[in-house]
């Protein structure tokens, strides 16, 4: 991690009621927010922040993509000001309110939020209401959600690590879905340092996946070209005219060429593996998603035409390790509203570990919170192995598991006509084959246990927008 200044991230949940204009009854309201600031939150000063989250008004609104601002100034200005944009009855609406902080009633003034609603284009209020922070149920999760990330942490994870260590490979890969056509994109950049002490080389490929298999998948490789640390760039991959750095991806491979701008968003990196495993490479390999909810804008030219992307959702991820697993499965699923699921399930090639069933590394980011909490918990679990299990195969594979009061079931389908098989080699020369689809289907069921029964907490169905892969030897 770099030594940049720290910001603040926390999650807040409030509930209450609203009376819409012209109506004679109060409606329940629930607001779940994630707050991010580039500054360290200190009570004596004013801290501006960005807000994302979900707002529900019973029977009238359920917007999972709320955006807005928060001004936190409990002492300097004695207020905490919220301004949020969301959709109400199919129209844009603004929630504006503030907590008026007073020393005479500090608890009540810090936990009660009166607000007014206004619709787009109308000066008249669309409603008034009050939200409350329920300390009995919300204080614990609120305090546990606080994080103070280094502001340039996302950029720091792009930096190359290869060069001196023999027998290592590292990868930068980007996947995206074009919202206009449903087409998928896959860019893979890799540096390999052979185990026998030979010179490092760089290579990779690009692939375009037409939606619903209407046309064949198009792909092309670039490299291999010799690579040394002096050839690279300090913040990413650069070799043979191909570049993958924070904010920019461009290059040419055969008949394919691309020039894309990346907006990484303000989400923190998603640590699929334990955070320590990325900093100290003790495991056979580790993966991280520096930009789990990014957007891509630009043009990809391919043999049958061009793909123009405009804020296409996707992600950039990194891998560093000794090579590929004996058998593996991978999923990146953008679930909408800032929610994202990342899965790596793998059987190691190391003696002893290669006899184990697939170890599952799973991280679900929902409403700004990551689950399960422990980095190794999906793979090992508090009760030992097999708390999370994977059945790897094609065209369908599954992952299921439980942690705490939650359990998850994931089913992925990679249709043969939308799946691309590519072969390549590890640092020791061993061959591997990956079968990748950037237009896969996925169904995700998240359940929570209460009153002795399992209840559906959330359910997502991705039709051709999941990014998935199965590999073996």
Coordinates of C-alpha atoms in Angstrom, one line a residue:
X1 CA 0.0 0.0 0.0
X2 CA 1.2 3.5 -0.8
X3 CA 1.6 6.3 1.7
X4 CA -1.2 8.5 0.4
X5 CA -3.5 10.4 2.8
X6 CA -6.4 8.5 4.2
X7 CA -10.1 8.9 3.6
X8 CA -13.2 7.6 5.4
X9 CA -15.8 5.0 4.5
X10 CA -18.8 4.0 6.6
X11 CA -22.3 2.6 6.2
X12 CA -25.5 4.0 7.8
X13 CA -29.1 2.7 8.0
X14 CA -32.1 4.8 9.0
X15 CA -35.8 4.1 9.1
X16 CA -38.8 6.3 9.5
X17 CA -41.9 7.6 7.7
X18 CA -42.9 10.1 5.0
X19 CA -46.2 11.9 4.2
X20 CA -46.4 12.5 0.4
X21 CA -48.2 15.7 -0.7
X22 CA -51.9 15.2 -1.2
X23 CA -52.0 11.9 0.7
X24 CA -53.5 11.3 4.1
X25 CA -51.2 8.6 5.6
X26 CA -47.6 8.1 6.5
X27 CA -45.6 5.6 4.5
X28 CA -42.6 3.6 6.0
X29 CA -39.2 4.6 4.7
X30 CA -35.9 2.7 4.9
X31 CA -32.6 4.2 3.8
X32 CA -29.3 2.2 3.6
X33 CA -26.3 4.4 2.7
X34 CA -22.6 4.0 2.0
X35 CA -20.6 7.2 2.7
X36 CA -17.2 7.9 1.2
X37 CA -14.9 10.9 1.8
X38 CA -11.5 11.6 0.5
X39 CA -10.7 13.2 3.9
X40 CA -10.3 11.7 7.3
X41 CA -13.5 12.3 9.3
X42 CA -12.8 14.5 12.3
X43 CA -15.6 16.1 14.3
X44 CA -14.1 19.6 14.6
X45 CA -14.1 20.2 10.9
X46 CA -16.4 20.1 7.9
X47 CA -16.0 16.9 5.9
X48 CA -17.7 16.6 2.5
X49 CA -18.6 13.1 1.3
X50 CA -20.2 11.2 -1.5
X51 CA -23.2 8.9 -0.9
X52 CA -24.6 5.8 -2.6
X53 CA -27.2 3.4 -1.5
X54 CA -30.8 2.3 -1.5
X55 CA -34.0 4.0 -0.5
X56 CA -37.4 2.4 -0.1
X57 CA -40.8 4.0 0.4
X58 CA -43.4 1.3 0.9
X59 CA -45.4 0.8 -2.3
X60 CA -43.9 3.9 -4.0
X61 CA -40.2 3.6 -4.4
X62 CA -37.3 1.1 -4.2
X63 CA -34.3 2.7 -5.8
X64 CA -31.0 0.7 -5.3
X65 CA -28.9 3.4 -7.1
X66 CA -29.3 6.4 -4.8
X67 CA -26.6 9.0 -5.2
X68 CA -25.9 12.3 -3.4
X69 CA -23.8 14.3 -1.0
X70 CA -23.3 14.5 2.7
X71 CA -21.8 17.4 4.6
X72 CA -20.6 16.3 8.1
X73 CA -20.0 19.3 10.3
X74 CA -21.2 18.4 13.9
X75 CA -19.1 21.1 15.6
X76 CA -18.1 23.7 13.0
X77 CA -21.6 24.2 11.6
X78 CA -23.6 22.0 14.0
X79 CA -25.3 20.1 11.3
X80 CA -25.1 17.0 9.2
X81 CA -26.6 17.8 5.8
X82 CA -28.0 15.1 3.4
X83 CA -28.9 15.7 -0.2
X84 CA -29.9 12.5 -2.1
X85 CA -31.3 11.9 -5.6
X86 CA -33.5 8.9 -6.2
X87 CA -36.6 7.8 -8.3
X88 CA -40.1 8.1 -6.9
X89 CA -43.1 6.9 -8.9
X90 CA -40.8 6.8 -12.0
X91 CA -39.7 10.4 -11.6
X92 CA -36.6 12.0 -10.3
X93 CA -36.8 13.2 -6.7
X94 CA -34.5 14.9 -4.2
X95 CA -34.4 14.2 -0.5
X96 CA -33.0 17.2 1.4
X97 CA -32.5 17.3 5.2
X98 CA -30.1 17.8 8.0
X99 CA -29.5 16.7 11.6
X100 CA -29.3 19.9 13.7
X101 CA -26.6 19.1 16.3
X102 CA -27.2 20.6 19.7
X103 CA -25.1 20.1 22.9
X104 CA -28.3 20.0 25.0
X105 CA -29.6 16.9 23.2
X106 CA -26.6 15.4 21.5
X107 CA -28.0 11.8 21.1
X108 CA -31.4 12.9 19.7
X109 CA -30.0 15.6 17.5
X110 CA -27.4 13.2 16.0
X111 CA -29.9 10.5 15.3
X112 CA -33.0 12.3 14.0
X113 CA -33.2 13.5 10.3
X114 CA -36.2 15.6 9.3
X115 CA -36.3 15.9 5.5
X116 CA -38.2 17.3 2.6
X117 CA -38.8 15.8 -0.9
X118 CA -39.0 17.8 -4.1
X119 CA -39.6 16.4 -7.6
X120 CA -37.6 17.4 -10.7
X121 CA -38.8 20.6 -12.2
X122 CA -41.2 21.5 -9.3
X123 CA -40.6 24.1 -6.7
X124 CA -43.3 22.7 -4.4
X125 CA -42.5 20.0 -1.8
X126 CA -43.5 16.5 -2.8
X127 CA -43.5 15.3 0.8
X128 CA -42.0 15.6 4.3
X129 CA -40.8 13.0 6.7
X130 CA -38.4 12.0 9.5
X131 CA -35.8 9.3 9.5
X132 CA -34.2 7.9 12.7
X133 CA -30.9 6.1 13.4
X134 CA -32.0 3.3 15.7
X135 CA -29.1 2.9 18.1
X136 CA -30.3 -0.4 19.5
X137 CA -30.1 -2.2 16.2
X138 CA -28.0 0.0 13.9
X139 CA -25.1 1.2 16.2
X140 CA -23.1 -2.0 16.1
X141 CA -23.1 -2.4 12.3
X142 CA -22.5 1.4 11.9
X143 CA -19.3 1.3 14.1
X144 CA -18.1 -1.9 12.5
X145 CA -18.4 -0.4 9.0
X146 CA -15.9 2.4 9.5
X147 CA -12.7 2.1 7.3
X148 CA -10.0 4.6 6.7
X149 CA -8.5 3.6 3.3
X150 CA -5.5 5.2 1.7
X151 CA -7.0 7.4 -1.0
X152 CA -4.7 6.1 -3.8
X153 CA -5.1 2.4 -2.8
X154 CA -6.8 1.5 -6.0
X155 CA -4.0 2.9 -8.1
X156 CA -1.4 1.2 -6.0
X157 CA -2.7 -2.2 -6.7
X158 CA -1.9 -1.8 -10.4
X159 CA 1.8 -1.6 -9.9
X160 CA 3.8 -4.6 -11.4
X161 CA 5.5 -7.0 -9.1
X162 CA 7.3 -9.3 -11.5
X163 CA 10.9 -9.1 -12.7
X164 CA 13.2 -10.5 -10.1
X165 CA 11.2 -13.5 -8.8
X166 CA 11.6 -16.6 -11.0
X167 CA 8.6 -18.9 -11.4
X168 CA 6.0 -16.2 -11.1
X169 CA 3.2 -14.9 -13.3
X170 CA 1.1 -11.8 -12.9
X171 CA -2.0 -10.7 -14.8
X172 CA -4.0 -7.6 -15.4
X173 CA -7.4 -8.5 -16.8
X174 CA -10.5 -6.4 -17.7
X175 CA -14.0 -7.6 -18.4
X176 CA -17.0 -5.5 -19.4
X177 CA -20.5 -5.7 -20.8
X178 CA -21.8 -3.3 -23.4
X179 CA -25.2 -2.1 -22.0
X180 CA -26.4 -1.2 -25.6
X181 CA -25.8 -4.5 -27.3
X182 CA -25.1 -7.0 -24.5
X183 CA -21.7 -7.9 -26.0
X184 CA -18.9 -8.9 -23.7
X185 CA -15.2 -7.8 -23.7
X186 CA -12.2 -9.5 -22.3
X187 CA -8.7 -8.0 -22.2
X188 CA -5.9 -10.2 -20.7
X189 CA -2.3 -8.9 -20.0
X190 CA 0.3 -11.2 -18.5
X191 CA 4.0 -11.2 -17.5
X192 CA 5.6 -14.6 -17.1
X193 CA 9.0 -15.2 -15.4
X194 CA 10.1 -18.8 -16.2
X195 CA 11.0 -21.1 -13.3
X196 CA 14.2 -22.1 -15.0
X197 CA 15.6 -18.6 -14.7
X198 CA 14.9 -17.7 -18.3
X199 CA 14.1 -14.2 -19.5
X200 CA 10.6 -12.9 -18.6
X201 CA 8.1 -12.3 -21.4
X202 CA 4.8 -10.5 -21.8
X203 CA 1.8 -11.7 -23.8
X204 CA -2.0 -11.6 -23.7
X205 CA -5.1 -11.4 -25.8
X206 CA -8.4 -9.6 -26.5
X207 CA -11.8 -11.1 -27.1
X208 CA -15.2 -9.8 -28.1
X209 CA -18.3 -12.0 -27.2
X210 CA -21.4 -11.1 -29.2
X211 CA -24.6 -11.2 -27.2
X212 CA -26.6 -14.5 -27.1
X213 CA -24.1 -16.2 -29.4
X214 CA -25.4 -14.4 -32.5
X215 CA -22.0 -14.5 -34.1
X216 CA -18.7 -16.4 -33.2
X217 CA -16.5 -15.1 -30.5
X218 CA -13.6 -13.1 -32.0
X219 CA -10.2 -13.1 -30.4
X220 CA -6.6 -12.4 -31.1
X221 CA -3.3 -12.7 -29.2
X222 CA -0.4 -10.3 -28.8
X223 CA 3.2 -11.2 -27.9
X224 CA 5.1 -12.9 -26.5
X225 CA 7.7 -10.2 -26.3
X226 CA 10.7 -9.9 -24.0
X227 CA 10.0 -8.0 -20.8
X228 CA 12.1 -6.4 -18.1
X229 CA 11.2 -4.1 -15.3
X230 CA 12.8 -1.3 -17.3
X231 CA 10.3 -1.9 -20.1
X232 CA 7.3 -1.5 -18.0
X233 CA 5.5 1.4 -16.4
X234 CA 5.3 2.1 -12.6
X235 CA 1.5 1.7 -12.4
X236 CA 0.5 -1.2 -14.7
X237 CA 1.3 -3.2 -17.8
X238 CA 3.1 -2.0 -20.9
X239 CA 4.7 -4.2 -23.6
X240 CA 4.6 -4.6 -27.3
X241 CA 2.5 -1.5 -27.9
X242 CA -0.2 -2.7 -25.4
X243 CA -0.9 -0.7 -22.3
X244 CA -3.1 -1.3 -19.2
X245 CA -2.7 1.5 -16.6
X246 CA -5.1 3.2 -14.2
X247 CA -7.7 5.0 -16.3
X248 CA -6.5 3.8 -19.7
X249 CA -6.5 0.5 -21.7
X250 CA -5.3 0.5 -25.3
X251 CA -3.5 -1.8 -27.7
X252 CA -3.7 -4.0 -30.8
X253 CA -3.8 -7.8 -31.2
X254 CA -4.3 -9.1 -34.8
X255 CA -7.5 -7.7 -36.2
X256 CA -8.6 -6.3 -32.8
X257 CA -7.7 -2.9 -31.4
X258 CA -9.0 -1.0 -28.5
X259 CA -8.7 2.4 -26.8
X260 CA -10.7 2.7 -23.6
X261 CA -11.0 5.1 -20.7
X262 CA -11.7 3.5 -17.4
X263 CA -13.7 5.2 -14.6
X264 CA -12.9 3.1 -11.6
X265 CA -15.6 4.7 -9.5
X266 CA -15.1 5.3 -5.8
X267 CA -15.5 1.8 -4.6
X268 CA -12.7 0.2 -2.6
X269 CA -10.7 -2.7 -3.9
X270 CA -12.5 -6.1 -3.4
X271 CA -10.2 -8.5 -1.6
X272 CA -11.3 -11.9 -2.9
X273 CA -8.4 -13.5 -1.2
X274 CA -7.1 -12.5 2.3
X275 CA -5.6 -9.0 2.1
X276 CA -2.3 -10.3 3.6
X277 CA -1.9 -12.8 0.7
X278 CA -1.6 -10.0 -1.8
X279 CA 1.0 -8.2 0.2
X280 CA 2.9 -11.3 1.2
X281 CA 2.6 -14.0 -1.5
X282 CA 2.6 -17.1 0.7
X283 CA -0.3 -18.8 -1.1
X284 CA 0.2 -20.4 -4.5
X285 CA -1.6 -17.4 -6.0
X286 CA -3.8 -14.5 -5.0
X287 CA -6.3 -12.3 -6.8
X288 CA -7.7 -8.8 -6.1
X289 CA -10.2 -6.6 -7.9
X290 CA -8.8 -3.0 -7.6
X291 CA -11.9 -1.6 -9.5
X292 CA -14.8 -3.9 -8.8
X293 CA -17.5 -1.5 -10.2
X294 CA -15.8 0.3 -13.0
X295 CA -17.1 1.8 -16.3
X296 CA -15.5 1.8 -19.7
X297 CA -15.9 4.2 -22.5
X298 CA -14.2 4.0 -25.9
X299 CA -14.1 1.9 -29.1
X300 CA -13.0 -1.7 -29.8
X301 CA -12.4 -2.5 -33.4
X302 CA -12.7 -6.2 -34.5
X303 CA -13.0 -8.2 -37.7
X304 CA -16.7 -7.7 -38.2
X305 CA -17.0 -4.1 -37.1
X306 CA -16.6 -1.9 -34.1
X307 CA -18.0 -1.9 -30.5
X308 CA -18.6 1.5 -29.1
X309 CA -18.8 1.4 -25.3
X310 CA -20.4 4.2 -23.3
X311 CA -20.0 3.7 -19.6
X312 CA -20.0 -0.1 -20.0
X313 CA -20.0 -1.8 -16.5
X314 CA -17.2 -4.1 -15.7
X315 CA -14.1 -4.6 -13.6
X316 CA -10.3 -4.8 -13.7
X317 CA -8.6 -7.5 -11.6
X318 CA -5.1 -8.7 -10.8
X319 CA -3.5 -12.1 -10.2
X320 CA -0.1 -12.8 -8.8
X321 CA 1.3 -16.3 -8.2
X322 CA 3.2 -19.3 -9.3
X323 CA 0.8 -20.2 -12.1
X324 CA -2.6 -21.7 -12.7
X325 CA -4.4 -24.1 -10.5
X326 CA -5.0 -27.7 -11.4
X327 CA -8.7 -26.9 -11.9
X328 CA -10.5 -23.7 -11.3
X329 CA -13.7 -21.6 -11.7
X330 CA -14.1 -17.8 -11.7
X331 CA -17.1 -15.5 -11.6
X332 CA -17.5 -11.7 -11.7
X333 CA -21.1 -10.7 -11.3
X334 CA -22.2 -7.0 -11.3
X335 CA -25.4 -7.3 -9.4
X336 CA -26.5 -3.7 -9.9
X337 CA -26.7 -0.8 -7.5
X338 CA -23.1 -1.1 -6.5
X339 CA -23.5 -4.7 -5.4
X340 CA -20.9 -7.2 -6.8
X341 CA -20.0 -10.8 -6.4
X342 CA -16.5 -12.3 -7.0
X343 CA -15.7 -16.0 -6.8
X344 CA -12.5 -18.0 -7.3
X345 CA -12.8 -21.7 -6.7
X346 CA -9.6 -23.8 -7.3
X347 CA -7.7 -27.0 -6.7
X348 CA -4.0 -26.3 -6.1
X349 CA -1.2 -28.1 -8.0
X350 CA 0.9 -28.4 -4.8
X351 CA 1.3 -31.9 -3.4
X352 CA -1.2 -32.5 -0.7
X353 CA -3.3 -29.6 -1.6
X354 CA -4.1 -31.2 -4.9
X355 CA -6.1 -33.9 -3.2
X356 CA -8.5 -31.4 -1.5
X357 CA -11.8 -30.5 -3.0
X358 CA -11.9 -27.0 -4.6
X359 CA -11.2 -24.2 -2.1
X360 CA -13.7 -21.4 -2.5
X361 CA -12.7 -17.7 -2.2
X362 CA -15.9 -15.7 -2.3
X363 CA -16.6 -12.0 -1.6
X364 CA -20.0 -10.4 -1.9
X365 CA -20.3 -6.6 -1.6
X366 CA -23.8 -5.7 -0.8
X367 CA -25.0 -2.3 0.3
X368 CA -21.4 -1.3 0.8
X369 CA -20.5 -4.2 3.1
X370 CA -18.3 -7.2 2.3
X371 CA -19.4 -10.7 3.2
X372 CA -18.0 -13.1 4.5
X373 CA -15.7 -11.0 6.7
X374 CA -12.8 -13.3 7.2
X375 CA -10.5 -13.6 4.1
X376 CA -10.1 -17.4 4.5
X377 CA -13.5 -18.1 5.9
X378 CA -15.1 -19.3 2.6
X379 CA -12.1 -21.5 1.9
X380 CA -11.7 -22.9 5.5
X381 CA -14.6 -21.8 7.6
X382 CA -14.8 -21.5 11.3
X383 CA -16.0 -25.2 11.4
X384 CA -13.3 -26.4 9.1
X385 CA -13.2 -27.3 5.4
X386 CA -16.3 -27.5 3.2
X387 CA -18.3 -24.7 4.6
X388 CA -18.3 -23.4 1.1
X389 CA -18.3 -26.0 -1.7
X390 CA -17.9 -25.8 -5.5
X391 CA -19.0 -28.3 -8.2
X392 CA -16.8 -27.3 -11.2
X393 CA -17.9 -28.4 -14.7
X394 CA -19.3 -27.2 -18.0
X395 CA -21.6 -25.9 -19.2
X396 CA -22.8 -25.4 -15.6
X397 CA -21.0 -25.0 -12.3
X398 CA -22.2 -24.1 -8.8
X399 CA -20.9 -22.7 -5.5
X400 CA -22.8 -22.8 -2.2
X401 CA -21.8 -21.9 1.4
X402 CA -22.8 -20.4 4.7
X403 CA -21.1 -17.9 7.1
X404 CA -22.8 -16.7 10.2
X405 CA -26.6 -16.2 9.6
X406 CA -26.3 -16.0 5.9
X407 CA -26.0 -18.6 3.1
X408 CA -25.5 -18.3 -0.6
X409 CA -26.2 -20.4 -3.6
X410 CA -24.7 -19.5 -7.0
X411 CA -25.4 -21.3 -10.3
X412 CA -23.4 -20.3 -13.4
X413 CA -24.1 -21.4 -17.0
X414 CA -21.5 -20.9 -19.7
X415 CA -23.2 -21.7 -23.0
X416 CA -20.8 -23.5 -25.4
X417 CA -21.4 -21.1 -28.3
X418 CA -20.5 -18.2 -26.0
X419 CA -17.4 -19.8 -24.5
X420 CA -13.9 -19.3 -25.8
X421 CA -11.2 -21.9 -25.0
X422 CA -7.5 -20.7 -24.9
X423 CA -4.4 -22.6 -24.0
X424 CA -1.2 -21.1 -22.4
X425 CA 1.7 -22.1 -20.2
X426 CA 2.7 -21.6 -16.6
X427 CA 6.2 -20.4 -15.5
X428 CA 7.3 -24.0 -15.3
X429 CA 6.1 -24.7 -18.8
X430 CA 3.0 -26.8 -17.8
X431 CA 0.1 -26.3 -20.1
X432 CA -3.3 -25.0 -19.0
X433 CA -6.6 -24.3 -20.8
X434 CA -9.2 -21.7 -19.8
X435 CA -12.7 -21.6 -21.1
X436 CA -14.1 -18.1 -20.7
X437 CA -17.4 -16.5 -21.3
X438 CA -18.1 -12.8 -20.9
X439 CA -21.8 -13.4 -21.7
X440 CA -22.6 -16.1 -19.2
X441 CA -25.7 -16.6 -17.1
X442 CA -25.8 -16.6 -13.3
X443 CA -28.4 -17.0 -10.6
X444 CA -27.5 -15.9 -7.1
X445 CA -29.6 -16.6 -4.0
X446 CA -28.7 -15.0 -0.7
X447 CA -30.6 -16.2 2.4
X448 CA -30.7 -15.2 6.0
X449 CA -31.6 -17.4 9.0
X450 CA -34.2 -16.0 11.4
X451 CA -36.7 -17.6 13.7
X452 CA -35.3 -21.0 12.9
X453 CA -35.9 -20.7 9.2
X454 CA -34.1 -19.5 6.0
X455 CA -35.6 -16.4 4.4
X456 CA -34.6 -14.9 1.0
X457 CA -32.6 -11.7 1.6
X458 CA -31.8 -11.0 -2.0
X459 CA -31.9 -12.8 -5.4
X460 CA -30.3 -11.9 -8.6
X461 CA -30.6 -13.3 -12.1
X462 CA -28.0 -12.3 -14.7
X463 CA -29.0 -13.1 -18.3
X464 CA -25.8 -12.9 -20.4
X465 CA -24.1 -10.3 -18.3
X466 CA -22.0 -12.5 -16.0
X467 CA -18.3 -13.0 -16.5
X468 CA -17.1 -16.5 -15.9
X469 CA -14.4 -19.0 -16.6
X470 CA -13.5 -22.7 -16.0
X471 CA -10.0 -24.0 -16.4
X472 CA -8.0 -27.2 -16.1
X473 CA -5.0 -29.1 -17.4

